PDB file of N, CA and C in Angstrom:
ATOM      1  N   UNK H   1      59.934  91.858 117.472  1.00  0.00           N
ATOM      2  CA  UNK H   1      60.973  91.437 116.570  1.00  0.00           C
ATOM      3  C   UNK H   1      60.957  92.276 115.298  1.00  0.00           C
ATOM      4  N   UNK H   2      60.007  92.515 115.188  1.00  0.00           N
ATOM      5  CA  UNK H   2      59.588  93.169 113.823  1.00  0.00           C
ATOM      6  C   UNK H   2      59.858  94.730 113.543  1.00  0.00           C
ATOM      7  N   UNK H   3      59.683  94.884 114.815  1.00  0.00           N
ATOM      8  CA  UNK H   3      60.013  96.751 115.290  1.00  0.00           C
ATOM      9  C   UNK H   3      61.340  96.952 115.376  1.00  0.00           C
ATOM     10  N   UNK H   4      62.051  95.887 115.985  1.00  0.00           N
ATOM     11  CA  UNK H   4      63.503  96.213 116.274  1.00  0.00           C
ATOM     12  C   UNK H   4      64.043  96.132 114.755  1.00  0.00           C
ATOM     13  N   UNK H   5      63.619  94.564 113.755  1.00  0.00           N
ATOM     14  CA  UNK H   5      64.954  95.143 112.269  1.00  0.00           C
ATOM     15  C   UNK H   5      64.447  96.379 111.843  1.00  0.00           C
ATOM     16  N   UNK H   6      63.141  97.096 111.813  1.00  0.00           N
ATOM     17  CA  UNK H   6      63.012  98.038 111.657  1.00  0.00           C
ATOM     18  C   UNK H   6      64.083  99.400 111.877  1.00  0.00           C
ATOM     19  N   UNK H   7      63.693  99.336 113.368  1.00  0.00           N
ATOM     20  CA  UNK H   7      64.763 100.423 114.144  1.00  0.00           C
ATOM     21  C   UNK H   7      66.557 100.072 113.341  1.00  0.00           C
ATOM     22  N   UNK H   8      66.544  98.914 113.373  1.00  0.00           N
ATOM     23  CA  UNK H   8      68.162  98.733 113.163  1.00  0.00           C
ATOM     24  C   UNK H   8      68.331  98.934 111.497  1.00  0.00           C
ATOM     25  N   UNK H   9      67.362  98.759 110.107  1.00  0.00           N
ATOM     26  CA  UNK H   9      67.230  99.157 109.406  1.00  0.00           C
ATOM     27  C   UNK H   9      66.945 100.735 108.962  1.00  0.00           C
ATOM     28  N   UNK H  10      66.941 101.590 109.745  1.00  0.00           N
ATOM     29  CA  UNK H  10      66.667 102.773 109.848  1.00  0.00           C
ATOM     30  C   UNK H  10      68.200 103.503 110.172  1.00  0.00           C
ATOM     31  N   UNK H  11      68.527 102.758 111.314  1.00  0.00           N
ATOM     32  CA  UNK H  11      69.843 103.227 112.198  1.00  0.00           C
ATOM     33  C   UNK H  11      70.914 103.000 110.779  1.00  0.00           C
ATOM     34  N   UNK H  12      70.957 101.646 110.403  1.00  0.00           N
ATOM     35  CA  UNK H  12      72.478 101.490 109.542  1.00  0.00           C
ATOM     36  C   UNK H  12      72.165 101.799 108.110  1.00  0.00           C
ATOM     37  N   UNK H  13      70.967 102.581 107.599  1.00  0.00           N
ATOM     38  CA  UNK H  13      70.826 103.162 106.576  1.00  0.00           C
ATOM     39  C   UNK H  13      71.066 104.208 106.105  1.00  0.00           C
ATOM     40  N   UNK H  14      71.351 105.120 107.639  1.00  0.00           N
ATOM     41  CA  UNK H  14      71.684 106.576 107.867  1.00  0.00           C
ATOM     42  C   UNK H  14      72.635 107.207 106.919  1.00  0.00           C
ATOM     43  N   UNK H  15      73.667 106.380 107.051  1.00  0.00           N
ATOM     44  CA  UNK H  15      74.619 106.556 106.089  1.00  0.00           C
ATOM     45  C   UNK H  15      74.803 106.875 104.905  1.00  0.00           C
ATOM     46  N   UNK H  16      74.099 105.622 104.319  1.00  0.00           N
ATOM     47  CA  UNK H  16      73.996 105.528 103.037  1.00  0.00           C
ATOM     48  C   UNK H  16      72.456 107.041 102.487  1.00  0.00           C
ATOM     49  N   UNK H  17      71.842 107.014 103.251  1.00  0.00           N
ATOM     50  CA  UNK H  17      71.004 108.342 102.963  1.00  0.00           C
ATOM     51  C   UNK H  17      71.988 109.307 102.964  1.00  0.00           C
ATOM     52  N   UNK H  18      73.388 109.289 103.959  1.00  0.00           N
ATOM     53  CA  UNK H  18      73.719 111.074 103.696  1.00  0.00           C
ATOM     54  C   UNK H  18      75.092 110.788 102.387  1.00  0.00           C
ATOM     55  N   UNK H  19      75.266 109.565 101.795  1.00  0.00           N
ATOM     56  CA  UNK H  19      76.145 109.534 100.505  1.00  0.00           C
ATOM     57  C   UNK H  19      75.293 110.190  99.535  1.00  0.00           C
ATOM     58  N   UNK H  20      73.763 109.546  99.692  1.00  0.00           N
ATOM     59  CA  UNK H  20      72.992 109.572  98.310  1.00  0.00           C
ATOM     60  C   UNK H  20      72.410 110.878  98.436  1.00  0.00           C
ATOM     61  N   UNK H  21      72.052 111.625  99.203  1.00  0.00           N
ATOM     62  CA  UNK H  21      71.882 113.236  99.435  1.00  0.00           C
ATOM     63  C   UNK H  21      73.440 114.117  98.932  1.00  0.00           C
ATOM     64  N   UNK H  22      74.684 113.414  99.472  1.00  0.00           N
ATOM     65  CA  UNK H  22      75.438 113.783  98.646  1.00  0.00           C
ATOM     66  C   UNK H  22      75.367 113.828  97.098  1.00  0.00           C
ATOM     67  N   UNK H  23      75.381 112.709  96.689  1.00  0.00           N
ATOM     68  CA  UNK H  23      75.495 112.288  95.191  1.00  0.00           C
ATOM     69  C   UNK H  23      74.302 113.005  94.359  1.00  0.00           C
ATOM     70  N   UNK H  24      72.774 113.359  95.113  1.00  0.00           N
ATOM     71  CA  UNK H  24      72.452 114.310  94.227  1.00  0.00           C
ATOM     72  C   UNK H  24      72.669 115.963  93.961  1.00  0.00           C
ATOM     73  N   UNK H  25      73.413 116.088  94.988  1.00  0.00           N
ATOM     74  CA  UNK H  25      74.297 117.790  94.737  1.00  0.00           C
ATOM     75  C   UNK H  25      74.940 117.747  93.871  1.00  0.00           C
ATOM     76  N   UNK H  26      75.512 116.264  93.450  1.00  0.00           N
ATOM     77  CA  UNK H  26      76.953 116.397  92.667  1.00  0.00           C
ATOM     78  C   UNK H  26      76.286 116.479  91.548  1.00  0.00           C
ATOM     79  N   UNK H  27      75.532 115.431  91.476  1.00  0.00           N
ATOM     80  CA  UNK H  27      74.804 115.324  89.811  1.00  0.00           C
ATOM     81  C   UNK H  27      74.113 116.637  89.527  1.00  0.00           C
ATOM     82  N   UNK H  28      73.452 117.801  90.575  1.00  0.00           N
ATOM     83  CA  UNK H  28      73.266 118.677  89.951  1.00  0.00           C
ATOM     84  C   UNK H  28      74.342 119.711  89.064  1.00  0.00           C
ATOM     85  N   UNK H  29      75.361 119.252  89.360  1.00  0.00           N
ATOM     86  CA  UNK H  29      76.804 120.029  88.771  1.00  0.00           C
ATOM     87  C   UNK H  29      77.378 119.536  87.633  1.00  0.00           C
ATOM     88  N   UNK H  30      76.814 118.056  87.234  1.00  0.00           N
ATOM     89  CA  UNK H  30      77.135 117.551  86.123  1.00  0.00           C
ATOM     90  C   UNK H  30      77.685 116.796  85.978  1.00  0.00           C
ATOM     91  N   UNK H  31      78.428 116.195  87.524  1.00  0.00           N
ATOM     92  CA  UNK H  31      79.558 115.229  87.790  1.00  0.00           C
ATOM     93  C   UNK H  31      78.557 114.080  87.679  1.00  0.00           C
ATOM     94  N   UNK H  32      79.199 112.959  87.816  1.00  0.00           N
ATOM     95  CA  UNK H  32      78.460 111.430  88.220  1.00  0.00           C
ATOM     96  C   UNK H  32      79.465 110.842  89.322  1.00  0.00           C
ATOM     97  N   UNK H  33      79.099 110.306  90.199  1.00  0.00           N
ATOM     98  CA  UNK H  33      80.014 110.034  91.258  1.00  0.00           C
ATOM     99  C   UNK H  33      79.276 108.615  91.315  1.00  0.00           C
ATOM    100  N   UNK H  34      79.818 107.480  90.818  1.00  0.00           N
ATOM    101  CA  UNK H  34      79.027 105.915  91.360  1.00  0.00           C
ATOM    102  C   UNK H  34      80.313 105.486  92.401  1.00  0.00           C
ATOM    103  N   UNK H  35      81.498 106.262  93.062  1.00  0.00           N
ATOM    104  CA  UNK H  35      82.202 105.527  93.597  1.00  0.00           C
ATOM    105  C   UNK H  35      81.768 105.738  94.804  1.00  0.00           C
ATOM    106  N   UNK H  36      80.786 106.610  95.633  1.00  0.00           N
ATOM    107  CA  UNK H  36      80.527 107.006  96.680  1.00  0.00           C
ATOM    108  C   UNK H  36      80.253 105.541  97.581  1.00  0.00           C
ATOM    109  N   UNK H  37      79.776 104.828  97.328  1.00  0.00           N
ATOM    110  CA  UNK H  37      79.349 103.524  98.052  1.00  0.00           C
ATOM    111  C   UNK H  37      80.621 103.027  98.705  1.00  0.00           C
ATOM    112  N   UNK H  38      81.630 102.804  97.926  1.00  0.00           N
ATOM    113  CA  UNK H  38      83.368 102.312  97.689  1.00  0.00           C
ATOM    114  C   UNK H  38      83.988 103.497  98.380  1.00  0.00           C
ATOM    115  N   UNK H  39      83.830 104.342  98.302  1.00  0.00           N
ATOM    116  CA  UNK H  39      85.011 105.495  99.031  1.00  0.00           C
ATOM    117  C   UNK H  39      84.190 105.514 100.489  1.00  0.00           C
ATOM    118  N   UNK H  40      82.621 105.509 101.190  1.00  0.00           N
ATOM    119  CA  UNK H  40      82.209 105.029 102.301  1.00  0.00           C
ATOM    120  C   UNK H  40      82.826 103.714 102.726  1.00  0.00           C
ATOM    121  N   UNK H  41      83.031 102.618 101.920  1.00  0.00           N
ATOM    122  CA  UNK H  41      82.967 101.554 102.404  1.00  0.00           C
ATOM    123  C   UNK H  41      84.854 101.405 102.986  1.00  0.00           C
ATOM    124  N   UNK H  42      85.530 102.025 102.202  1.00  0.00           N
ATOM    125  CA  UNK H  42      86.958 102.433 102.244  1.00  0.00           C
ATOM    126  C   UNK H  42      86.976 103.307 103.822  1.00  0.00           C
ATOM    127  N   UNK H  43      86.598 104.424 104.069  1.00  0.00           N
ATOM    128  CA  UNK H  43      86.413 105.057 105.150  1.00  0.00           C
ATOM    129  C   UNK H  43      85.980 104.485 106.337  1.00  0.00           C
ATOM    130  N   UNK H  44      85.365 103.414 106.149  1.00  0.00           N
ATOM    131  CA  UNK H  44      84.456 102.823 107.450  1.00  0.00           C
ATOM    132  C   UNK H  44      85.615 101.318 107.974  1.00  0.00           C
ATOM    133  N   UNK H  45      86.763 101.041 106.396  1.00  0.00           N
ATOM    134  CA  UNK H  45      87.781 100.130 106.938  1.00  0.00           C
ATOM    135  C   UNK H  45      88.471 100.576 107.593  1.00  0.00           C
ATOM    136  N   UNK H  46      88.824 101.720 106.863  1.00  0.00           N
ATOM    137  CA  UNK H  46      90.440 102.515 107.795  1.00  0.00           C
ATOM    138  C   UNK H  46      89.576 103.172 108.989  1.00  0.00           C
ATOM    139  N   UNK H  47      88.413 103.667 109.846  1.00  0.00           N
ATOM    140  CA  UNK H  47      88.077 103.778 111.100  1.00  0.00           C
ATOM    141  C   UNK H  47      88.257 102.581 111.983  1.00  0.00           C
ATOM    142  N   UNK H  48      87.680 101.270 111.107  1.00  0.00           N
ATOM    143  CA  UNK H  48      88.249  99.894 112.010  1.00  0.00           C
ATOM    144  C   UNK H  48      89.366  99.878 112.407  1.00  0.00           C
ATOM    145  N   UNK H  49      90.567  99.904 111.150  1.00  0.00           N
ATOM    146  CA  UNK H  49      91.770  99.717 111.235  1.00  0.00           C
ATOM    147  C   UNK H  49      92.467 100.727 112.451  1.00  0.00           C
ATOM    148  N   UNK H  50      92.253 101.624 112.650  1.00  0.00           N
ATOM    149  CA  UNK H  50      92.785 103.028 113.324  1.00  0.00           C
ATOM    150  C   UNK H  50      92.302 102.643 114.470  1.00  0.00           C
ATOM    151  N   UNK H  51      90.527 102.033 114.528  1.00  0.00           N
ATOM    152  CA  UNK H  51      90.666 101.290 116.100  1.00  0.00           C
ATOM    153  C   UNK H  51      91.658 100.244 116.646  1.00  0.00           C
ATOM    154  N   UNK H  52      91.364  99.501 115.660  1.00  0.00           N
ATOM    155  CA  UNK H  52      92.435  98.169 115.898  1.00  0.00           C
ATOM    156  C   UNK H  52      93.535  98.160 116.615  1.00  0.00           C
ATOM    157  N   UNK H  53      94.286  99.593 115.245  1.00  0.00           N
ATOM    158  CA  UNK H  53      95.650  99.655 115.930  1.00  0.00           C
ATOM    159  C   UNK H  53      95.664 100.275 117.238  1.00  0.00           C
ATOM    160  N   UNK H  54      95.023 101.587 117.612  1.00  0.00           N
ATOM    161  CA  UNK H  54      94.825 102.498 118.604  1.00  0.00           C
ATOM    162  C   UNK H  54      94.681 101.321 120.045  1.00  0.00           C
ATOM    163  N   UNK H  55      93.862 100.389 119.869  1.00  0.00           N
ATOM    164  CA  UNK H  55      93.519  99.265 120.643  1.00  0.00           C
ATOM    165  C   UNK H  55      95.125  98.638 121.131  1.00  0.00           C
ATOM    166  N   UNK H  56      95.582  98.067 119.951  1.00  0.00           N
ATOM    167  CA  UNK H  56      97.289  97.120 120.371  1.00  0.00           C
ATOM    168  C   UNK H  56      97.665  97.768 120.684  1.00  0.00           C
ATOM    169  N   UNK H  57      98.338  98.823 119.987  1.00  0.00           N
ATOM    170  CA  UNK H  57      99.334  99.924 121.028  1.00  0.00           C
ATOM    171  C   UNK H  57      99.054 100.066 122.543  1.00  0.00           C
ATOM    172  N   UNK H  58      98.191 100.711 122.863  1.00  0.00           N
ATOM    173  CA  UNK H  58      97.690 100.323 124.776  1.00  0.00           C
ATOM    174  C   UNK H  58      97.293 100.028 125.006  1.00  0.00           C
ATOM    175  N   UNK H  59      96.898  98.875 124.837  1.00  0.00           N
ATOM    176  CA  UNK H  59      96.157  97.708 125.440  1.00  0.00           C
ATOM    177  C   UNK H  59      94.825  98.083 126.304  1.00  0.00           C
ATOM    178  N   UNK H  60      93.644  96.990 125.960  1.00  0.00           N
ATOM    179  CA  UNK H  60      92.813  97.308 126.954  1.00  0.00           C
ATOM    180  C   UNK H  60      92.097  97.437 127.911  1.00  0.00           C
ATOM    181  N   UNK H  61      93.442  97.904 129.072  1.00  0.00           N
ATOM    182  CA  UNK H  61      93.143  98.260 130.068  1.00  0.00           C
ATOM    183  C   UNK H  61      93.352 100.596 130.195  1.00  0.00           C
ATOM    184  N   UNK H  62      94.294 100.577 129.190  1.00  0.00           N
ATOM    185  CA  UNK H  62      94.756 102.071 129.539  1.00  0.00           C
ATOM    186  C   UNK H  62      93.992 102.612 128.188  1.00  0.00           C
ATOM    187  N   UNK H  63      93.007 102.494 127.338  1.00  0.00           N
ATOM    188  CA  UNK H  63      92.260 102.633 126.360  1.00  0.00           C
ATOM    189  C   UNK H  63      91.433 104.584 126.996  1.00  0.00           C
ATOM    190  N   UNK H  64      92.124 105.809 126.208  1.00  0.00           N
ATOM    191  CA  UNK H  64      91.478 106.868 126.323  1.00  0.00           C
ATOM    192  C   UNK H  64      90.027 107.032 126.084  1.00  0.00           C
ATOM    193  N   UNK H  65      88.594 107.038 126.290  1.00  0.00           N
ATOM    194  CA  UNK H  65      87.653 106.990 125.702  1.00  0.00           C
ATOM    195  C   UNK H  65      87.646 108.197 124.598  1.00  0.00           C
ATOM    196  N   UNK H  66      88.252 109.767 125.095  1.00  0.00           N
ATOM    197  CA  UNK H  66      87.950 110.555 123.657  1.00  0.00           C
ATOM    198  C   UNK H  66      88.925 110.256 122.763  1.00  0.00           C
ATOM    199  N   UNK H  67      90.391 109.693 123.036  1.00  0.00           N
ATOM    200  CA  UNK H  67      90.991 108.604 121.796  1.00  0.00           C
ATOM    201  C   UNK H  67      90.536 108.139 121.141  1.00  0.00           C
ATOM    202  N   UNK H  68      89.577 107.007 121.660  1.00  0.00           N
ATOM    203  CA  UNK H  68      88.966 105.773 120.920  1.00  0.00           C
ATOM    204  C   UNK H  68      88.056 106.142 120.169  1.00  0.00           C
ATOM    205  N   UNK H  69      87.337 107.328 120.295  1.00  0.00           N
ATOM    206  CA  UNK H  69      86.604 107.973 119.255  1.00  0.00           C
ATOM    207  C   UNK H  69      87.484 108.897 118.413  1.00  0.00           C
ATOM    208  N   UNK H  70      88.353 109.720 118.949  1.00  0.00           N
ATOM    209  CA  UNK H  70      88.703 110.454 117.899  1.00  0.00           C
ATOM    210  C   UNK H  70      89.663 109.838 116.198  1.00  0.00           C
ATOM    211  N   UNK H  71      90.328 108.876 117.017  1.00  0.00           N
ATOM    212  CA  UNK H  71      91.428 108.201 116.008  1.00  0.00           C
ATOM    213  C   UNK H  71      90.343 107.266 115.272  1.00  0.00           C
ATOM    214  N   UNK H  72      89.855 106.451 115.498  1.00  0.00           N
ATOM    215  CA  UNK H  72      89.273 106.248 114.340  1.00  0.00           C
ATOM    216  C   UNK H  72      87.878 106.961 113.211  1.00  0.00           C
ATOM    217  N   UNK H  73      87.646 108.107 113.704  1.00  0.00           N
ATOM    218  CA  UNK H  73      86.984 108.832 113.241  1.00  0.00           C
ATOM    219  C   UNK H  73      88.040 109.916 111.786  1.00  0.00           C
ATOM    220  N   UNK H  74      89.097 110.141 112.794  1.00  0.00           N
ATOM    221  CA  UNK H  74      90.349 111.200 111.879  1.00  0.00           C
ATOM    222  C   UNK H  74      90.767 109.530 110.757  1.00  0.00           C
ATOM    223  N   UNK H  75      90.514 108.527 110.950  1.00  0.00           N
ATOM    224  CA  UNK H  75      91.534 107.695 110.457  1.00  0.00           C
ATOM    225  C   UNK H  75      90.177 107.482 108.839  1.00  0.00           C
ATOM    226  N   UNK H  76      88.852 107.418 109.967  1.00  0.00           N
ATOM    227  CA  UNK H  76      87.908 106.873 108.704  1.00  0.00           C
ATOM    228  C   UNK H  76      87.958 108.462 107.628  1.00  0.00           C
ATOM    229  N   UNK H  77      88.070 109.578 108.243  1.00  0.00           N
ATOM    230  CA  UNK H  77      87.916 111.254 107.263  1.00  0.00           C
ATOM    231  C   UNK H  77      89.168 110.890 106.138  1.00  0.00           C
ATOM    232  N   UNK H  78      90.447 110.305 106.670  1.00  0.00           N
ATOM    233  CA  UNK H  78      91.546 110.482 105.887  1.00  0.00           C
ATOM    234  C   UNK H  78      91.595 109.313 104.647  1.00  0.00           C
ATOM    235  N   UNK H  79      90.888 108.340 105.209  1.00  0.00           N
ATOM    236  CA  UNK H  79      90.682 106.672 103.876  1.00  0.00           C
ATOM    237  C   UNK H  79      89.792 107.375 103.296  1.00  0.00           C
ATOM    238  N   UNK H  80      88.736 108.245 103.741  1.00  0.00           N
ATOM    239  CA  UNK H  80      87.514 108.562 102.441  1.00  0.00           C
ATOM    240  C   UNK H  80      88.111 109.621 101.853  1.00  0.00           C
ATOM    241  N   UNK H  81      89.073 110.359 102.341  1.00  0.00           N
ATOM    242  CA  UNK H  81      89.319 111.379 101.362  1.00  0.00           C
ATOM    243  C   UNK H  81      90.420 111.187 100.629  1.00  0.00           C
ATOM    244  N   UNK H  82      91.358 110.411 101.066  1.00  0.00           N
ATOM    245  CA  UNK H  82      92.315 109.732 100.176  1.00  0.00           C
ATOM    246  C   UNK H  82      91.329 109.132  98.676  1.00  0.00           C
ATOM    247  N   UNK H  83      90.533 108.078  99.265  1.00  0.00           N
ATOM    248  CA  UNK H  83      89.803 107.694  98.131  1.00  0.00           C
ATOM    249  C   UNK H  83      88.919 108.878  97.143  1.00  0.00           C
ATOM    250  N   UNK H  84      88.497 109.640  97.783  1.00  0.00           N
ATOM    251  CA  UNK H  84      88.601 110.668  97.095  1.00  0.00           C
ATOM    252  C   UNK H  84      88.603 111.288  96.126  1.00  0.00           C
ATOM    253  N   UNK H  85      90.221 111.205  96.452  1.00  0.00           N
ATOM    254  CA  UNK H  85      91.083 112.248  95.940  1.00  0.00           C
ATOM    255  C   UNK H  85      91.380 111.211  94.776  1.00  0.00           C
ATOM    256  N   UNK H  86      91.583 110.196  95.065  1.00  0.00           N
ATOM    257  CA  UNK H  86      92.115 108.975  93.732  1.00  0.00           C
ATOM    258  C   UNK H  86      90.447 109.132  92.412  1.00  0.00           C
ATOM    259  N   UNK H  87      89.468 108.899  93.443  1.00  0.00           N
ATOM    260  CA  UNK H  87      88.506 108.896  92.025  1.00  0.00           C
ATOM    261  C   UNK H  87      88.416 109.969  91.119  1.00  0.00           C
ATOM    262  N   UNK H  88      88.464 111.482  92.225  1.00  0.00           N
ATOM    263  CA  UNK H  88      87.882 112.516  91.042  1.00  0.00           C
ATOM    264  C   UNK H  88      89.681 112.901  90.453  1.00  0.00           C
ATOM    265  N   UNK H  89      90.886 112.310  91.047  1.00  0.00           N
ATOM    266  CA  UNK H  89      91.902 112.551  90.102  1.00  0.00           C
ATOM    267  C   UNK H  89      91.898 111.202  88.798  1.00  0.00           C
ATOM    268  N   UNK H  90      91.421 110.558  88.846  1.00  0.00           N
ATOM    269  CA  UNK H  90      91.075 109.858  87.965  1.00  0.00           C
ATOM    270  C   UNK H  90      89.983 110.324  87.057  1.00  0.00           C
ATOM    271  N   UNK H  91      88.460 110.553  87.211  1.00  0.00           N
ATOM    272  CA  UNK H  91      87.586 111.137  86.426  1.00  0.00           C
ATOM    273  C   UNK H  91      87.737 112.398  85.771  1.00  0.00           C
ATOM    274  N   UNK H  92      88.514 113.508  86.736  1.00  0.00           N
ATOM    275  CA  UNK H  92      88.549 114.988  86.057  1.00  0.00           C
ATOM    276  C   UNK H  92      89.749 114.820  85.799  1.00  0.00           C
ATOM    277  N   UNK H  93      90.975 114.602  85.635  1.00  0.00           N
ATOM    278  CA  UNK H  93      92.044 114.921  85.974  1.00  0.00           C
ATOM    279  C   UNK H  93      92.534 114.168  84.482  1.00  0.00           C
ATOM    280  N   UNK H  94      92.471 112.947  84.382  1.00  0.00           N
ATOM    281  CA  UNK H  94      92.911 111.963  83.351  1.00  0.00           C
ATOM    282  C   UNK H  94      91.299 111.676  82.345  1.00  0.00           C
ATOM    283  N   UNK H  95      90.551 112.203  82.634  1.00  0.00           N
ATOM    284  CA  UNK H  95      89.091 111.981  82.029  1.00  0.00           C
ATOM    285  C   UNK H  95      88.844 110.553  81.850  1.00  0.00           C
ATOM    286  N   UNK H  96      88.935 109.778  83.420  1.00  0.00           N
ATOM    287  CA  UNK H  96      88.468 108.653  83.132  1.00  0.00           C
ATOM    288  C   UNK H  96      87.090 108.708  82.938  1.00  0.00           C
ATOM    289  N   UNK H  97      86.433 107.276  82.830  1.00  0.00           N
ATOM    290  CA  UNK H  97      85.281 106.865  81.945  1.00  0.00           C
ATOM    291  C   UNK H  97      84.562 106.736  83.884  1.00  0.00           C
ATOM    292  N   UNK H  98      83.151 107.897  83.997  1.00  0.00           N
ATOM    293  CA  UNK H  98      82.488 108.205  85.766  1.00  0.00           C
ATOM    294  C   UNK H  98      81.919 107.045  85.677  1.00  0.00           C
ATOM    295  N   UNK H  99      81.060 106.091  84.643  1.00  0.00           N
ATOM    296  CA  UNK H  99      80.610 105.316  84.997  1.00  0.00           C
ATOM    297  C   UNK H  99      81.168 104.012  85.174  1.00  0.00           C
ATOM    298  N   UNK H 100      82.449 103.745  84.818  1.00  0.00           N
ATOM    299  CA  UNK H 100      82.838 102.625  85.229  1.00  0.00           C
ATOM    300  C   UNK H 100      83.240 102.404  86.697  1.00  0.00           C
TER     301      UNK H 100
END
């Protein structure tokens, strides 16, 4: 029992290790990025959502398997970079305040 939350604590942490390996490149440049958590968490809705829909549209019985990976993968790249694009046009752009 003990080995497995392990393993599964390892597995769904992955992530968040390759934001925060991100976030210290950035800070070496001078930026502060605290939205990275929020623009992941944004990316990982719209991959649901893109399944979801990908799912109703053909129902599942006629479900493509490299579909079902690709669309919500293109759907989660386009919510994180949309979000993005909203934070650092907000921080550099209008000089909002990085740490709020």
């Amino acid at each position: 029992m003990i080995a497995t939350f392990i393993q599964r604590a390892v597995v769904q942490g992955i992530p968040l290790l390759f934001g925060s390996t991100g976030e210290i490149i950035t800070e070496k440049s001078g930026n502060l990025n605290l939205g990275i958590p929020g623009i992941m968490y944004v990316g990982g809705m719209s991959g649901v959502i893109g399944s979801f829909i990908y799912e109703q549209k053909v129902g599942p019985q006629n479900i493509v398997p490299f579909l079902a990976v690709i669309i919500p993968l293109l759907s989660a790249i386009v919510g994180s970079l949309i979000m993005g694009l909203i934070y650092s046009f907000l921080t550099v752009t209008l000089r909002a305040n990085q740490n709020v």
